Coordinates of C-alpha atoms in Angstrom, one line a residue:
X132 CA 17.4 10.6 7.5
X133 CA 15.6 12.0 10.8
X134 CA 12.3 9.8 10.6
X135 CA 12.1 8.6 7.3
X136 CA 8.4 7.4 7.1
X137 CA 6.9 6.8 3.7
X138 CA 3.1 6.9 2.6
X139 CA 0.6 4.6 -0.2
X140 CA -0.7 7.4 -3.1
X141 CA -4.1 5.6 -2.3
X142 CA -7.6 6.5 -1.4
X143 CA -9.7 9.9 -2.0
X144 CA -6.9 12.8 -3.1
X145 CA -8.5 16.2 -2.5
X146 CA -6.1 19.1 -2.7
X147 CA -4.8 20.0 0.8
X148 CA -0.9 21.4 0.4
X149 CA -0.2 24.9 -0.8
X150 CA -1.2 25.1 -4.8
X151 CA 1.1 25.2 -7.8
X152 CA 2.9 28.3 -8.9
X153 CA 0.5 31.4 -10.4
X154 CA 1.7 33.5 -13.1
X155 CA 0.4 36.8 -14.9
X156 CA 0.0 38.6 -18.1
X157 CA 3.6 40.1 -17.4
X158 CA 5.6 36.8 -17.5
X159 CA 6.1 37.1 -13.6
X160 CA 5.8 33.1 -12.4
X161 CA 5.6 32.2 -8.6
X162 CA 7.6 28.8 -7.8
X163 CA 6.5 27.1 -4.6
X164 CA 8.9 24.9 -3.1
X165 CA 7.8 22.5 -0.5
X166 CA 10.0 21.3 2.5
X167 CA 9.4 20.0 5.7
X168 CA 12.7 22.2 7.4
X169 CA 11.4 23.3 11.4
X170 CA 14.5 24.9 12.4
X171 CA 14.6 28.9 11.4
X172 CA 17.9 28.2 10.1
X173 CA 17.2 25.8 7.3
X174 CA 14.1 27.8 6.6
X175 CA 15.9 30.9 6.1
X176 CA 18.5 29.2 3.9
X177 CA 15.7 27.6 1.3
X178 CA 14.6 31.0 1.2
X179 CA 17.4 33.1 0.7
X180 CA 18.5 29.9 -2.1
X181 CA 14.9 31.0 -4.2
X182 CA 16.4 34.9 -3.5
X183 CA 19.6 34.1 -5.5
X184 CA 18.1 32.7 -8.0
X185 CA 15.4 34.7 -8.5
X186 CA 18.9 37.1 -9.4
X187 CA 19.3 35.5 -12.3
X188 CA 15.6 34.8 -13.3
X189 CA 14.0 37.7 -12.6
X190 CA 10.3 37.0 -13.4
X191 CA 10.6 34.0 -11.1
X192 CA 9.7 34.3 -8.0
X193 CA 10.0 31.6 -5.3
X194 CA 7.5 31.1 -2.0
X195 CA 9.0 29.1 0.8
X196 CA 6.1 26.0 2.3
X197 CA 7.3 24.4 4.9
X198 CA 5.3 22.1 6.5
X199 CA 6.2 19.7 10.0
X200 CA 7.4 16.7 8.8
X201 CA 4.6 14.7 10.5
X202 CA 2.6 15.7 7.7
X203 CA 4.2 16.6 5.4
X204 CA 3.7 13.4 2.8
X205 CA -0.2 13.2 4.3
X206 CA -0.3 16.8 2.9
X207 CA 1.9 15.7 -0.5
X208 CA 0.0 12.7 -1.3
X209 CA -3.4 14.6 -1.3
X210 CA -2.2 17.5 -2.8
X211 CA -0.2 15.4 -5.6
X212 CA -3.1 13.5 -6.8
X213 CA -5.4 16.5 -6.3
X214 CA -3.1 18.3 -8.9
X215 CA -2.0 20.9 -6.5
X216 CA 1.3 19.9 -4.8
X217 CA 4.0 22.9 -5.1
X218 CA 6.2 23.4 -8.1
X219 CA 9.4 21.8 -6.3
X220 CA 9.6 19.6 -3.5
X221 CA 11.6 17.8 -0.7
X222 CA 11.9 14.1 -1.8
X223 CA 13.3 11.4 0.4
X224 CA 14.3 7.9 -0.8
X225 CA 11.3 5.9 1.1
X226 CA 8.6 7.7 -0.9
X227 CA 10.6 8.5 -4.2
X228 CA 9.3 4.9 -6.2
X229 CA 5.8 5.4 -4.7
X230 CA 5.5 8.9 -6.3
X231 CA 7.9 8.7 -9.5
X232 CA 5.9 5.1 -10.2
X233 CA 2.4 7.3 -10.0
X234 CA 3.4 9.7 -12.3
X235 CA 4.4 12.5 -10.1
X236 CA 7.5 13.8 -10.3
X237 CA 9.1 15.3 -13.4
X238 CA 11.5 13.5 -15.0
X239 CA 14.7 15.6 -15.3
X240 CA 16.3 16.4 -18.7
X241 CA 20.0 15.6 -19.5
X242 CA 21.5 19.2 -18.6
X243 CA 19.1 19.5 -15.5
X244 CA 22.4 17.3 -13.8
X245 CA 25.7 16.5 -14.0
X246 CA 25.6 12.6 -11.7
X247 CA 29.3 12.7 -11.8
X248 CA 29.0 15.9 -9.2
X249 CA 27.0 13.9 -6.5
X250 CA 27.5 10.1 -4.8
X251 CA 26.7 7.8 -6.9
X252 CA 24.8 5.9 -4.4
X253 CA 22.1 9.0 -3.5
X254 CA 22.5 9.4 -7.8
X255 CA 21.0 5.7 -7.6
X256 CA 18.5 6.0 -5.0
X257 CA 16.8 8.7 -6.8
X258 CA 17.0 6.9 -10.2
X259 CA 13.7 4.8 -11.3
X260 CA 13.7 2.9 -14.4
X261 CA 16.9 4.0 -15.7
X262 CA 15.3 8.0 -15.5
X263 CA 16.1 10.6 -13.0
X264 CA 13.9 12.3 -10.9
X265 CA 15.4 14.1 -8.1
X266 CA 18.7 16.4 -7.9
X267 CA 20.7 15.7 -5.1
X268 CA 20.5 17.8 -2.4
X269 CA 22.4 16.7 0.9
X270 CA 23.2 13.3 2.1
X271 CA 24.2 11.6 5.1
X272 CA 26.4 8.9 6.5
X273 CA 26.3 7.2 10.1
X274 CA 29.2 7.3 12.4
X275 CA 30.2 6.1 16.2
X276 CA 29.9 9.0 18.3
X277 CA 31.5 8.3 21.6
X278 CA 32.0 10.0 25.1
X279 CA 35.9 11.1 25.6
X280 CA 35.3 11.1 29.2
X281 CA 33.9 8.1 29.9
X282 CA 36.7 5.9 27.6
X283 CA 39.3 7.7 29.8
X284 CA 37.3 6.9 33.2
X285 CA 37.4 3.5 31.9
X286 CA 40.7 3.1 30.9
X287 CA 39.3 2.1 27.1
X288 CA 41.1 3.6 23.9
X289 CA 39.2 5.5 21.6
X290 CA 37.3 4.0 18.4
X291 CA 39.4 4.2 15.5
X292 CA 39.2 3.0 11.8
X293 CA 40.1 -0.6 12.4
X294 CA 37.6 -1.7 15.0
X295 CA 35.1 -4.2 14.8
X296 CA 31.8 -5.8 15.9
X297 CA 34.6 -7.3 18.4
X298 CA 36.2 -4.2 19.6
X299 CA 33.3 -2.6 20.0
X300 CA 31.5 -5.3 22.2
X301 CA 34.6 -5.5 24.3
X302 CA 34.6 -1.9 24.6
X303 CA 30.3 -1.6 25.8
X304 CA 31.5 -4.3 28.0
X305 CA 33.7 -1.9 30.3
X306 CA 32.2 1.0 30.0
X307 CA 28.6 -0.4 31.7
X308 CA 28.9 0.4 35.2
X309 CA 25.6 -0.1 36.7
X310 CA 26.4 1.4 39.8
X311 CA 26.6 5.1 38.4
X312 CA 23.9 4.0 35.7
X313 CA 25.5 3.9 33.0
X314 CA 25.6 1.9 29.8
X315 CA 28.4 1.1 27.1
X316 CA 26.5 1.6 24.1
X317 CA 23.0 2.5 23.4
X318 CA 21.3 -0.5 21.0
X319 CA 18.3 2.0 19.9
X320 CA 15.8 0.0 17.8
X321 CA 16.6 2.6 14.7
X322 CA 16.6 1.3 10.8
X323 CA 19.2 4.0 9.5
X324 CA 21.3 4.6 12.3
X325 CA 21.9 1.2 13.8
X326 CA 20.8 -2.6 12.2
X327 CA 21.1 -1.6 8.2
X328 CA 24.1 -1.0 8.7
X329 CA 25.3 -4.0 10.7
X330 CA 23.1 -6.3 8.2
X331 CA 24.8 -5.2 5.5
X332 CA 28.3 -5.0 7.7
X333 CA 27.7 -9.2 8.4
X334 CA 26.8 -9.5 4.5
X335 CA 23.0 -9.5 4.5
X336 CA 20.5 -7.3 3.0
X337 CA 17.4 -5.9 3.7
X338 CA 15.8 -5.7 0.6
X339 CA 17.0 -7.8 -3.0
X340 CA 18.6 -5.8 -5.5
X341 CA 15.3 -5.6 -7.6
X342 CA 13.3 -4.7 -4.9
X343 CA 11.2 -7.5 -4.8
X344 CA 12.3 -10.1 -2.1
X345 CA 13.0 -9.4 1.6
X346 CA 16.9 -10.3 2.6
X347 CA 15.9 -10.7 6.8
X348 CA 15.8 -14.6 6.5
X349 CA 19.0 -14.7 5.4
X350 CA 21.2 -15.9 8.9
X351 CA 24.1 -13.3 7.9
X352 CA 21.1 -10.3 8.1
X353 CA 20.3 -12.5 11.1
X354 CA 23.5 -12.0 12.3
X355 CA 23.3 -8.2 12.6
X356 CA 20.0 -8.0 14.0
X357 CA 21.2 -10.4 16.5
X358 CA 24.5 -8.1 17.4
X359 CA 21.7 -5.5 18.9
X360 CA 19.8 -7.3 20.8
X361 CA 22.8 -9.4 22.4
X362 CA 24.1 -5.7 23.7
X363 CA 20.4 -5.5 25.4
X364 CA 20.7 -8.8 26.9
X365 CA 24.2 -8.9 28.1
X366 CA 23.2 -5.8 29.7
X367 CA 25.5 -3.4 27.4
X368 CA 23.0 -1.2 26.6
X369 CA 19.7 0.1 28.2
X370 CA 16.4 -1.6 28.3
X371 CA 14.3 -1.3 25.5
X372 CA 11.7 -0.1 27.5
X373 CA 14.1 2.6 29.1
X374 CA 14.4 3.8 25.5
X375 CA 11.3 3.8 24.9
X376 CA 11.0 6.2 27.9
X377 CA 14.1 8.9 27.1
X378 CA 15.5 9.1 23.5
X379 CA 19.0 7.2 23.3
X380 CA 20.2 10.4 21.7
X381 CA 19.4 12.1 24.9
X382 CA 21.2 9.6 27.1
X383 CA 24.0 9.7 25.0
X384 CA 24.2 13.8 25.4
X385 CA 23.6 13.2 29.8
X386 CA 26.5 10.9 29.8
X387 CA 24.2 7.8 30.5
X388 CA 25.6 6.0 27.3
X389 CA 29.3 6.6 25.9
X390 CA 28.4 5.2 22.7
X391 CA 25.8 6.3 19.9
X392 CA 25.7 5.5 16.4
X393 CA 24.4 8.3 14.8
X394 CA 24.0 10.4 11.5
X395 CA 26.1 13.1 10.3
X396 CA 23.1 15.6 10.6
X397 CA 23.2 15.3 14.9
X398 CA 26.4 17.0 14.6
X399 CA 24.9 20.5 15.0
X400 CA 22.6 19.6 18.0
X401 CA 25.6 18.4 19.6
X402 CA 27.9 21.4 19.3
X403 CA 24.8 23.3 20.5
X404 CA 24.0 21.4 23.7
X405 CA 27.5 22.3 24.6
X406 CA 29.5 19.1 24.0
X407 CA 32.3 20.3 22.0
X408 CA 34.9 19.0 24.6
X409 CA 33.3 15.7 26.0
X410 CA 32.8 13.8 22.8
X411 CA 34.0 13.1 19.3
X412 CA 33.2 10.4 16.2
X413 CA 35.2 8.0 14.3
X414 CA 33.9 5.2 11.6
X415 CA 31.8 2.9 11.9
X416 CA 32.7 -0.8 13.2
X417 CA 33.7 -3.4 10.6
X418 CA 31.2 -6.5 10.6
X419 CA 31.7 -9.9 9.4
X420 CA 32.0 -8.7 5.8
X421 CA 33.8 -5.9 6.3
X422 CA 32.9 -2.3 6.7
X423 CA 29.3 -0.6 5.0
X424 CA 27.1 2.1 6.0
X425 CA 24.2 3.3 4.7
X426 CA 23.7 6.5 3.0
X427 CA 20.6 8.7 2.7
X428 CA 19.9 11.7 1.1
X429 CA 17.0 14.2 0.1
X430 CA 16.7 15.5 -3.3
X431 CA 14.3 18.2 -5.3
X432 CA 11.9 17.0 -7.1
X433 CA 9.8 18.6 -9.3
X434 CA 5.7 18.2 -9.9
X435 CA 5.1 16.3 -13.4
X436 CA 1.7 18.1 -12.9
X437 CA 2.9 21.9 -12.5
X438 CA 1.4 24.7 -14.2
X439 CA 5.5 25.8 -14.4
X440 CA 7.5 22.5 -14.5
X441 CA 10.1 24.6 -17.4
X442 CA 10.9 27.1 -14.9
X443 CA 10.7 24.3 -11.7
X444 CA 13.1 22.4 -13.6
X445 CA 15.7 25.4 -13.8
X446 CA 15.4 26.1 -10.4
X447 CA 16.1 22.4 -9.0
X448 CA 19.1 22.6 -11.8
X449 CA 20.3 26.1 -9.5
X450 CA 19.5 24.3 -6.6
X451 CA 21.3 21.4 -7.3
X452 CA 24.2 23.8 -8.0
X453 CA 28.0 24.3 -6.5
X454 CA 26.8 27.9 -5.2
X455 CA 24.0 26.4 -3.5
X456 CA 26.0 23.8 -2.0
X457 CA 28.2 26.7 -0.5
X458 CA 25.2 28.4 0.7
X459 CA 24.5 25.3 2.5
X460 CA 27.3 24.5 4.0
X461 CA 27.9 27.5 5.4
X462 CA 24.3 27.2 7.1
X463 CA 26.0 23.7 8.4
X464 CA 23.0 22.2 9.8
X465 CA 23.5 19.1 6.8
X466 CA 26.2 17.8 4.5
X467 CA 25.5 19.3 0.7
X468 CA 25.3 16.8 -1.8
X469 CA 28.2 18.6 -4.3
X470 CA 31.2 16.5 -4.5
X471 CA 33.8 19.0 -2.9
X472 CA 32.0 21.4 -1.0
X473 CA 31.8 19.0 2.4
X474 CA 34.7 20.7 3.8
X475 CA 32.9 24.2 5.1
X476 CA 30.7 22.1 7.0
X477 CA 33.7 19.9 8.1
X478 CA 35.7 23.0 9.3
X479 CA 32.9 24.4 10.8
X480 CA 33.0 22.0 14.1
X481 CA 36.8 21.2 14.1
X482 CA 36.6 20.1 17.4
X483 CA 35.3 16.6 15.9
X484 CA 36.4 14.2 13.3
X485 CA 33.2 14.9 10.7
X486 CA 35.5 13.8 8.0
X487 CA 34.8 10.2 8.5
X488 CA 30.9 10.8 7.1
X489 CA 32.8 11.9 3.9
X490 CA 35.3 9.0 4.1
X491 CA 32.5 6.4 4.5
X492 CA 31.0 7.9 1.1
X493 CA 33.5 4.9 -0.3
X494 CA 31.7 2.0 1.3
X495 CA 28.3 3.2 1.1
X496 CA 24.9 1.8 0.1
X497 CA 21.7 2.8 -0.5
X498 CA 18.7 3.3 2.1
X499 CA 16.8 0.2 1.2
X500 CA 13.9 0.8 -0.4
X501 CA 10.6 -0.3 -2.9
X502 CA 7.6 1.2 -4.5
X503 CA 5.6 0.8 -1.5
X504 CA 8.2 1.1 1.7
X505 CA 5.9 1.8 4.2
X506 CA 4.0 -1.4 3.4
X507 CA 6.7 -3.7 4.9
X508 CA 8.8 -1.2 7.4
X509 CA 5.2 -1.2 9.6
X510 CA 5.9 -4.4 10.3
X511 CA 10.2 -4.2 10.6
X512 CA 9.2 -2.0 13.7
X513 CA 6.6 -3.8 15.5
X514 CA 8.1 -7.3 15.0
X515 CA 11.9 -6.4 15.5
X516 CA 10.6 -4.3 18.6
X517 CA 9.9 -7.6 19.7
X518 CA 13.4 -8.8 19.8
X519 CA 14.8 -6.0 21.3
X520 CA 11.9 -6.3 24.2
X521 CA 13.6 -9.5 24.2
X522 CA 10.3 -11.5 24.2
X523 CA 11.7 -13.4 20.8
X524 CA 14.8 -14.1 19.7
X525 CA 16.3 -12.4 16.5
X526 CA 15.9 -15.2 14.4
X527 CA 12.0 -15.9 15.1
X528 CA 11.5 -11.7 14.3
X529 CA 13.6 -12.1 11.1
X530 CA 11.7 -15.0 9.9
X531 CA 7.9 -13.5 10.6
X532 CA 9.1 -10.4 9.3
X533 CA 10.7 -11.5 5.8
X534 CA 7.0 -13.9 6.0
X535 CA 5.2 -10.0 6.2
X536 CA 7.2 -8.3 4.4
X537 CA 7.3 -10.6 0.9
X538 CA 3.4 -10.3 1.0
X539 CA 3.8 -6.6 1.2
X540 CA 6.2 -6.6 -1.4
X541 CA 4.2 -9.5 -4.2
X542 CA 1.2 -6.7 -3.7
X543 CA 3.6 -3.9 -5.6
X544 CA 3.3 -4.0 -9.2

């Protein structure tokens, strides 16, 4: 979700986040609770969250940190193995098995959660050796955003539930008009939003289920690595150097683009930057093997090596509540994790069909992952950069990269 970069518990750990929750001689306990949030919004909701429950446990107290996310796992790492990281933090899924594997996160008691009131997917991406260690706390799928205006220029129909790879080639196809500048589809070179999902849409995988052999030599993954950089070189989509210039989510919001896969948690900057009547979204293509899209998610974690982990622990269960879910989608800037209470956030932007991020939840998978993910996804996105700079072809960048990444991945232990 958003930059999901993930960093090795290795080297000299000196404390540098924020310190564990103090307490006194009265009983009053101070929670901190790490995140990573920028916008005021979110900020304000984590905070008023620790409020209400602070209702409910009043000699806990709960102090906001939120740090940029740039570095916010630098700041983790050292302050985890330093024994200082706060009470309760943000977890995403590319650092969970580094840090529950080390020792610190908490593992979560029985009546901590109910894993029948989240996905079971993010339930499984925050599970590690058959224990849990995070609680749910938002998710998010991927959909095809699209430009209204530019289909009806074109004369193309909308996206709709039964397209595929096919449909939406064909479509790219006649919605590039070079003489205006612009482009069908925007092919960014992005993990999450764009070639996962087509890998696992042609019936690859990126990663075997036990974590312990790369899946990009396999020709279907291939295949959906290839579908990317074919929309590059036909000429479908800008350069990979123009993207590299402006953000494809910013040429897809100037009408340079008229399509943009993209996550559920874009929705908000959209309706801000005043695009409630030029664009809508609608599911993702079917591949090869049918229709899949990845889902990621964070969840609260809490410190194995807090001075307060009892009291932590009851405030991820609050957090990981059906009233906190409420709170946050009323906020709307995410989807909360709480089977059921999607709909707020639905409703709140009616203009657009949000439900298909919910709808996808059926045909979801995972965000690839493995103790160590940043080991091999260093080299995913300076060798498949590569193949969308079109300077090798998909199939050489797959093969170096599964080569790189199963000697990143026989180091784990």
């Amino acid at each position: 979700m958003r930059a999901l970069g993930a960093l090795a518990l290795a080297g000299a750990l000196v404390a540098g986040l924020a310190g564990c929750g103090g307490g006194s001689d009265n009983g009053e306990v101070t929670l901190t609770y790490g995140i990573w949030a920028k916008d005021a919004g979110t900020q304000n909701l984590m905070k008023s969250l620790g409020a209400e429950f602070t209702k409910t446990h009043p000699n806990v107290h709960v102090k906001v940190q939120s740090t940029p996310f740039a570095q916010y796992f630098t700041k983790l790492q050292t302050a985890a193995g330093g024994g200082s990281a706060p009470d309760v933090f943000w977890m995403n899924g590319p650092n969970f098995k580094l840090y529950a594997s080390n020792g610190m996160l908490q593992p979560l008691s029985s009546d901590t959660m109910n894993p029948g009131n989240y996905p079971s997917t993010l339930v499984k991406l925050y599970t590690y050796n058959g224990k849990r260690y995070g609680v749910p706390k938002d998710f998010d799928t991927i959909g095809l955003w699209y430009n209204k205006k530019m289909f009806d220029a074109a004369g193309v129909k909308y996206p709709d539930a039964k397209w595929t790879w096919s449909d939406m080639q064909a479509a790219a196809k006649k919605l590039t008009n070079k003489a205006k500048g612009q482009y069908g589809i925007a092919a960014a070179e992005n993990d999450q939003q764009n070639f996962y999902n087509t890998i696992l849409q042609a019936g690859g995988n990126v990663i075997s289920a036990d974590g312990k052999k790369s899946g990009y030599d396999d020709p279907k993954s291939v295949q959906g690595i290839k579908l990317w950089t074919d929309l590059i070189k036909n000429g479908y989509s800008p350069t990979y150097s123009e993207m590299s210039d402006t953000q494809p989510v910013q040429m897809f919001q100037s009408g340079k683009v008229a399509m943009f896969y993209d996550g559920s948690w874009d929705a908000t900057t959209f309706n801000q930057a005043g695009l409630k009547d030029t664009i809508d979204v609608a599911p993702l293509p079917a591949g090869p093997a049918g229709k899949a899209v990845v889902l990621h998610g964070l969840s609260n974690a809490v410190y194995a090596k807090g001075q307060h982990t009892k009291q932590a622990e009851e405030f991820v269960k609050f957090l990981g509540s059906k009233k906190a879910a409420d709170m946050t989608a009323k906020e709307g800037s995410v989807l909360p994790a709480y089977n059921g209470t999607q709909q707020q956030w639905v409703k709140s932007m009616p203009q657009w069909n949000l439900q298909v991020f919910i709808d996808q939840l059926a045909v979801t998978r995972p965000y690839p992952v493995s103790k160590n993910t940043a080991a091999w996804t260093k080299y995913q996105d300076e060798i498949l950069g590569q193949a969308w700079d079109q300077k090798i072809s998909a199939q050489q960048a797959c093969t170096q990269l599964a080569q790189k990444m199963n000697e990143a991945l026989a180091k784990e232990k």
